[in-house]
Short mmCIF file of C-alpha atoms in Angstrom, two decimals:
data_model
loop_
_atom_site.label_atom_id
_atom_site.label_comp_id
_atom_site.label_asym_id
_atom_site.label_seq_id
_atom_site.Cartn_x
_atom_site.Cartn_y
_atom_site.Cartn_z
CA MET A 13 -2.33 -17.89 3.34
CA LEU A 14 -3.53 -15.23 5.70
CA LEU A 15 -6.81 -14.40 4.13
CA GLU A 16 -10.37 -11.98 5.15
CA LYS A 17 -13.69 -13.80 5.68
CA ASN A 18 -16.32 -13.22 2.65
CA VAL A 19 -18.06 -11.06 4.53
CA GLY A 20 -20.50 -9.79 1.10
CA GLY A 21 -20.68 -6.12 1.05
CA PRO A 22 -19.66 -3.22 -1.35
CA PRO A 23 -19.65 -4.94 -5.05
CA VAL A 24 -16.07 -6.07 -6.76
CA VAL A 25 -14.74 -3.83 -9.12
CA LEU A 26 -11.19 -6.26 -10.09
CA ALA A 27 -10.96 -9.83 -9.17
CA VAL A 28 -7.53 -11.42 -9.81
CA GLU A 29 -8.38 -15.00 -9.56
CA GLY A 30 -5.38 -18.46 -9.01
CA VAL A 31 -3.55 -15.87 -12.14
CA ARG A 32 -0.20 -17.61 -12.79
CA LYS A 33 2.71 -16.26 -14.65
CA LYS A 34 4.89 -18.80 -16.17
CA ILE A 35 8.77 -17.53 -18.17
CA GLY A 36 10.22 -20.12 -19.44
CA ARG A 37 10.32 -23.20 -16.75
CA LYS A 38 10.10 -20.67 -14.24
CA TRP A 39 6.59 -19.98 -12.08
CA ILE A 40 7.11 -16.14 -11.45
CA ILE A 41 3.46 -15.66 -10.19
CA ASP A 42 1.90 -18.27 -8.57
CA ASN A 43 -1.78 -18.72 -8.17
CA VAL A 44 -2.18 -14.88 -6.60
CA THR A 45 -6.13 -14.37 -5.66
CA PHE A 46 -7.73 -10.91 -4.32
CA ASP A 47 -10.22 -8.00 -5.00
CA VAL A 48 -10.82 -5.12 -5.37
CA LYS A 49 -14.62 -3.44 -4.50
CA GLU A 50 -16.07 -0.23 -4.83
CA GLY A 51 -14.88 2.43 -3.23
CA GLU A 52 -12.58 0.63 -1.18
CA ILE A 53 -8.06 1.41 -1.05
CA PHE A 54 -6.48 -1.45 -1.85
CA GLY A 55 -2.43 -1.82 -0.78
CA PHE A 56 0.06 -4.16 -3.18
CA LEU A 57 2.86 -5.23 -0.19
CA GLY A 58 5.61 -6.97 -1.59
CA PRO A 59 8.95 -7.12 -1.21
CA ASN A 60 12.51 -6.69 -4.32
CA GLY A 61 11.03 -9.52 -6.99
CA ALA A 62 8.00 -10.56 -5.30
CA GLY A 63 6.09 -10.08 -8.63
CA LYS A 64 3.77 -6.99 -7.97
CA THR A 65 5.13 -4.99 -11.47
CA THR A 66 4.41 -8.29 -12.86
CA THR A 67 0.71 -8.20 -11.89
CA ILE A 68 0.20 -5.57 -11.67
CA ARG A 69 0.96 -5.27 -15.48
CA MET A 70 -1.02 -8.33 -16.06
CA LEU A 71 -3.90 -5.98 -14.12
CA VAL A 72 -3.98 -3.35 -17.53
CA ASP A 73 -3.09 -6.04 -20.30
CA LEU A 74 0.32 -5.82 -21.18
CA ILE A 75 1.35 -8.76 -20.33
CA ARG A 76 -0.79 -11.82 -20.20
CA PRO A 77 -1.23 -14.60 -17.51
CA THR A 78 -0.40 -18.13 -18.03
CA GLU A 79 -3.41 -19.14 -16.41
CA GLY A 80 -5.94 -18.29 -14.32
CA THR A 81 -8.68 -14.83 -14.54
CA ILE A 82 -8.49 -11.46 -14.25
CA THR A 83 -11.82 -9.11 -14.44
CA VAL A 84 -12.92 -5.72 -14.61
CA CYS A 85 -16.72 -5.41 -13.58
CA GLY A 86 -17.43 -8.18 -14.60
CA TYR A 87 -15.60 -8.12 -17.94
CA ASN A 88 -12.39 -10.72 -18.79
CA VAL A 89 -9.25 -8.34 -19.00
CA ASN A 90 -7.19 -11.05 -21.65
CA LYS A 91 -10.72 -11.94 -23.69
CA HIS A 92 -12.49 -8.67 -23.14
CA PRO A 93 -10.00 -5.94 -23.55
CA GLU A 94 -12.22 -2.79 -24.50
CA GLN A 95 -14.65 -3.80 -23.07
CA ALA A 96 -12.50 -4.16 -19.36
CA LEU A 97 -9.80 -1.39 -19.35
CA GLN A 98 -13.07 0.88 -20.88
CA PHE A 99 -13.54 1.06 -16.50
CA VAL A 100 -10.30 1.65 -16.11
CA GLY A 101 -7.58 4.14 -14.86
CA SER A 102 -3.68 3.53 -14.43
CA ILE A 103 -0.75 4.73 -14.23
CA VAL A 104 2.14 2.40 -14.28
CA GLU A 105 5.43 3.42 -13.25
CA ASN A 106 6.00 6.85 -13.78
CA PRO A 107 3.19 9.48 -15.26
CA GLU A 108 4.24 9.80 -18.95
CA VAL A 109 3.54 13.48 -19.75
CA TYR A 110 4.89 16.18 -22.42
CA THR A 111 6.98 17.92 -20.54
CA TYR A 112 7.14 21.11 -23.29
CA LEU A 113 3.31 21.43 -23.31
CA THR A 114 1.55 22.62 -20.75
CA GLY A 115 -0.67 20.60 -18.56
CA TRP A 116 -4.14 21.04 -20.39
CA GLU A 117 -2.49 20.89 -23.50
CA ASN A 118 -1.59 17.55 -21.64
CA LEU A 119 -4.69 16.37 -21.26
CA GLN A 120 -6.58 17.01 -24.57
CA HIS A 121 -3.90 14.92 -26.40
CA PHE A 122 -4.69 11.86 -24.20
CA ALA A 123 -8.62 12.87 -23.87
CA ARG A 124 -8.34 12.60 -27.81
CA MET A 125 -8.07 9.13 -27.33
CA GLN A 126 -10.75 7.82 -25.74
CA PRO A 127 -14.22 8.49 -27.03
CA GLY A 128 -17.01 11.07 -25.07
CA VAL A 129 -13.93 12.71 -23.00
CA ASP A 130 -14.87 16.97 -23.99
CA LYS A 131 -13.60 19.85 -22.58
CA ALA A 132 -16.15 19.99 -20.23
CA ARG A 133 -15.01 16.86 -18.86
CA ILE A 134 -11.05 18.26 -19.02
CA ALA A 135 -12.05 21.01 -16.61
CA GLU A 136 -13.51 18.61 -14.89
CA VAL A 137 -10.67 16.40 -13.94
CA VAL A 138 -8.62 19.42 -13.49
CA ASP A 139 -10.55 20.94 -10.20
CA ILE A 140 -11.10 17.39 -9.32
CA VAL A 141 -6.58 16.76 -8.89
CA ARG A 142 -6.10 20.68 -7.85
CA LEU A 143 -4.35 22.38 -10.37
CA ASP A 144 -6.59 25.03 -12.14
CA GLN A 145 -4.51 27.61 -10.96
CA ARG A 146 -1.16 26.03 -13.16
CA ILE A 147 -3.46 24.18 -15.58
CA HIS A 148 -1.92 26.33 -18.24
CA ASP A 149 1.11 26.46 -17.44
CA LYS A 150 4.22 24.36 -19.29
CA VAL A 151 4.40 21.25 -17.53
CA SER A 152 8.42 20.99 -17.22
CA THR A 153 7.66 23.85 -14.42
CA TYR A 154 5.62 21.66 -12.42
CA SER A 155 7.13 20.39 -8.69
CA LEU A 156 7.01 16.20 -8.56
CA GLY A 157 3.35 16.37 -6.58
CA MET A 158 1.77 18.40 -9.80
CA ARG A 159 3.88 15.93 -12.35
CA GLN A 160 2.49 12.76 -10.57
CA ARG A 161 -1.42 14.73 -10.01
CA LEU A 162 -1.53 16.30 -13.38
CA GLY A 163 -1.00 11.50 -14.35
CA ILE A 164 -3.98 11.59 -12.23
CA ALA A 165 -5.28 13.29 -14.04
CA GLN A 166 -5.36 12.04 -16.92
CA ALA A 167 -5.81 8.61 -15.45
CA LEU A 168 -9.14 10.09 -14.52
CA LEU A 169 -10.77 11.37 -18.33
CA GLY A 170 -12.88 8.36 -19.08
CA ARG A 171 -14.22 8.22 -16.02
CA PRO A 172 -13.46 4.97 -14.80
CA ARG A 173 -14.04 2.57 -11.20
CA LEU A 174 -10.95 1.23 -10.94
CA LEU A 175 -7.29 3.68 -10.38
CA ILE A 176 -4.58 2.19 -10.40
CA LEU A 177 -1.09 3.93 -9.15
CA ASP A 178 2.18 2.06 -8.98
CA GLU A 179 4.13 3.69 -6.66
CA PRO A 180 2.37 6.57 -6.73
CA THR A 181 4.78 8.59 -3.92
CA ASN A 182 8.18 7.99 -5.43
CA GLY A 183 9.88 11.29 -5.41
CA LEU A 184 7.25 13.43 -2.98
CA ASP A 185 8.01 15.05 -0.28
CA PRO A 186 5.30 15.34 3.71
CA LYS A 187 3.20 17.43 2.33
CA GLY A 188 2.81 15.73 -1.54
CA ILE A 189 1.76 12.20 0.32
CA LYS A 190 0.02 14.03 3.03
CA GLU A 191 -1.88 15.48 -0.41
CA LEU A 192 -1.59 12.89 -2.44
CA ARG A 193 -3.79 10.29 0.55
CA GLU A 194 -6.34 12.98 1.06
CA PHE A 195 -6.90 13.21 -2.93
CA VAL A 196 -7.03 9.47 -3.05
CA ARG A 197 -9.33 9.27 0.55
CA LYS A 198 -11.74 11.29 -1.85
CA LEU A 199 -11.86 9.31 -4.80
CA ALA A 200 -12.92 6.55 -2.63
CA GLY A 201 -15.41 8.18 -1.22
CA GLU A 202 -16.84 8.99 -4.27
CA GLY A 203 -17.46 5.40 -4.64
CA MET A 204 -13.83 3.97 -7.67
CA ALA A 205 -11.96 1.41 -6.27
CA VAL A 206 -7.62 2.72 -5.54
CA PHE A 207 -5.08 0.04 -5.92
CA VAL A 208 -2.13 1.32 -4.85
CA SER A 209 1.31 -0.20 -5.46
CA SER A 210 4.13 0.59 -2.75
CA HIS A 211 7.26 0.17 -0.55
CA LEU A 212 6.38 2.68 2.07
CA LEU A 213 4.63 0.91 4.39
CA SER A 214 3.48 3.39 7.05
CA GLU A 215 2.34 4.94 4.54
CA ILE A 216 -0.18 2.57 3.50
CA GLN A 217 -0.99 1.75 6.84
CA LEU A 218 -2.39 4.88 7.08
CA LEU A 219 -4.36 4.99 3.53
CA CYS A 220 -4.91 1.99 2.66
CA ASP A 221 -8.57 -0.42 4.06
CA ARG A 222 -7.24 -3.30 2.61
CA VAL A 223 -3.86 -4.68 1.48
CA ALA A 224 -2.56 -8.60 -0.38
CA ILE A 225 1.45 -8.68 0.99
CA ILE A 226 2.81 -11.15 -2.30
CA SER A 227 6.46 -12.65 -1.76
CA ARG A 228 7.94 -14.74 -5.09
CA GLY A 229 5.37 -14.83 -6.81
CA LYS A 230 2.78 -15.65 -3.62
CA VAL A 231 -0.81 -13.54 -2.35
CA LEU A 232 0.81 -14.41 2.12
CA ALA A 233 -2.11 -12.01 3.59
CA VAL A 234 -5.27 -10.70 2.41
CA GLY A 235 -7.76 -8.84 4.67
CA GLY A 236 -8.04 -5.22 6.80
CA VAL A 237 -5.29 -3.55 7.66
CA ASN A 238 -6.58 -3.56 11.54
CA ASP A 239 -7.63 -7.03 10.70
CA LEU A 240 -3.96 -7.84 9.90
CA VAL A 241 -2.46 -5.94 12.33
CA ALA A 242 -4.36 -6.98 14.83
CA ARG A 243 -3.44 -10.52 14.61
CA ASN A 244 0.54 -9.18 15.97
CA SER A 245 1.14 -8.86 19.80
CA PRO A 246 1.83 -5.77 20.92
CA TYR A 247 5.09 -5.34 22.72
CA VAL A 248 6.10 -3.43 25.80
CA LEU A 249 9.43 -2.56 25.94
CA TRP A 250 11.70 -1.18 29.16
CA GLU A 251 14.31 0.34 29.34
CA LEU A 252 15.95 -1.07 33.18
CA GLU A 253 18.17 -1.05 35.20
CA PRO A 254 20.24 -3.54 36.23
CA HIS A 255 19.56 -5.15 33.37
CA SER A 256 20.10 -8.82 34.17
CA GLN A 257 18.13 -8.40 37.34
CA ALA A 258 15.49 -7.36 36.09
CA GLU A 259 14.96 -10.00 33.03
CA ALA A 260 15.21 -12.37 35.91
CA LEU A 261 11.94 -10.32 37.19
CA LEU A 262 10.14 -9.78 33.69
CA GLY A 263 11.63 -13.80 32.71
CA MET A 264 9.99 -15.05 36.30
CA HIS A 265 5.84 -13.52 35.72
CA HIS A 266 3.46 -16.23 34.37
CA GLY A 267 2.12 -13.28 32.28
CA ILE A 268 5.35 -12.50 30.06
CA SER A 269 7.30 -13.08 27.87
CA VAL A 270 10.70 -12.28 27.82
CA LEU A 271 12.11 -11.95 23.80
CA PRO A 272 15.56 -12.95 22.99
CA PRO A 273 16.90 -10.28 20.84
CA ASP A 274 16.45 -11.74 16.86
CA GLU A 275 12.88 -12.76 17.53
CA VAL A 276 12.14 -9.70 17.83
CA THR A 277 10.09 -7.62 14.60
CA LEU A 278 10.17 -4.27 15.37
CA ASP A 279 9.87 -0.68 12.90
CA ASP A 280 12.92 0.56 12.26
CA ALA A 281 11.83 3.72 13.99
CA VAL A 282 11.23 2.47 17.08
CA THR A 283 15.01 0.28 16.83
CA ALA A 284 16.49 3.50 16.17
CA GLY A 285 15.31 4.22 20.32
CA MET A 286 15.83 1.69 21.88
CA GLY A 287 19.20 1.02 24.16
CA PRO A 288 21.56 -1.48 24.35
CA ASN A 289 20.24 -3.37 27.63
CA SER A 290 16.61 -2.52 25.99
CA ILE A 291 13.79 -5.92 27.01
CA VAL A 292 11.11 -6.65 25.39
CA THR A 293 7.98 -8.01 26.03
CA VAL A 294 4.53 -9.29 25.01
CA MET A 295 2.71 -8.40 28.13
CA GLU A 296 -1.12 -7.23 28.50
CA GLU A 297 -1.06 -3.28 28.72
CA THR A 298 -3.49 -4.21 31.91
CA LEU A 299 0.49 -5.66 33.21
CA ILE A 300 2.59 -3.12 33.24
CA PRO A 301 1.18 -0.68 36.99
CA GLU A 302 1.83 -3.86 39.26
CA VAL A 303 5.51 -4.86 37.17
CA VAL A 304 6.36 -1.64 37.72
CA SER A 305 5.96 -1.51 40.91
CA LEU A 306 7.47 -4.95 41.79
CA MET A 307 10.70 -2.74 40.06
CA VAL A 308 10.21 -0.32 42.22
CA GLY A 309 10.39 -3.28 45.31
CA ALA A 310 13.17 -4.71 43.78
CA GLY A 311 15.03 -1.81 43.66
CA VAL A 312 15.46 -1.68 40.07
CA THR A 313 15.05 1.76 38.44
CA VAL A 314 12.77 2.01 36.06
CA ARG A 315 13.72 4.62 33.53
CA ALA A 316 11.47 3.68 30.16
CA VAL A 317 8.72 1.94 28.96
CA HIS A 318 6.70 1.52 26.36
CA LYS A 319 3.89 0.53 24.12
CA ILE A 320 4.76 -0.65 20.96
CA ASN A 321 1.25 -1.31 18.62
CA PRO A 322 1.22 -3.84 15.82
CA THR A 323 2.13 -2.24 12.17
CA LEU A 324 1.77 -2.84 8.80
CA GLU A 325 4.90 -3.48 8.87
CA GLN A 326 5.96 -5.93 11.94
CA LEU A 327 3.33 -8.27 10.05
CA PHE A 328 5.32 -7.69 6.26
CA LEU A 329 8.81 -8.57 8.12
CA LYS A 330 6.81 -11.27 9.98
CA LEU A 331 5.30 -13.11 7.04
CA THR A 332 7.82 -12.56 4.19
CA GLU A 333 10.97 -13.31 6.52
CA GLY A 334 12.69 -9.42 7.13
CA GLU A 335 12.91 -9.52 3.27
CA THR A 336 13.56 -5.92 1.43
CA ILE A 337 10.20 -4.12 0.26
CA ASP A 338 11.40 -2.39 -3.55
#
């Protein structure tokens, strides 16, 4: 497993240590360990059946782990759930709202379940999620993005220190996703720890400070997004003619590795633009001018050259051996 170095920093709000979950004779979660710190956005990624939903349900005490501990602000979630969960706001799967009520009436309903949440706090969270113009309209008239924001307002009522969002971008259009990203960053900037589970890898790379990648119930990597991505080599993609001559020239260069197609892990957006004779190499960017001159001197036509920076999707596919993500 790839692990980051522990260098201190902000206090840990959520700590998951050696958590295992057994159903029947099968361990569906096996030794999951990570933490989420104050003021950071933490992404949780995994393919179908990896154990993301099961882990999230254990975080909020909907199911109990077989082994290991989960603590929030120092309180054990299983031994002291009331103390621990007072610091947690969450949306697990879809926001639970009453569409026949107004947004304000929904928040009033949920506020009655939590001590110390008054009218002023409801108005405060409405302002935080920027629903003040529509809060007195019926939820049945809300867009999906507005319902998502209302769900987050509900999660914020109790002034949590940890916000858990399970697939918060589901069904949102690009504008809604951008607004959600800005909103989550604002919360983290004010000191809240935010835990996000999502299948949108490019969005996670833009949004999160750190991530954990889980597959088959085990965490494969935990670390800063930039640090993890940097462990992958950048690719340089060539469009050259004639193809066979160009490939031979690249293969003879001591500073270049030509990769067979079945060894290349690229994002779908990149592969969609590749021609049938594209050549993928691993090489230093500084060698590109030299190689272009070499090709031109040898009579090879250089149609295009692209540097492909490493991405979180590339790392994810490499670690999970190409499994799909839910």
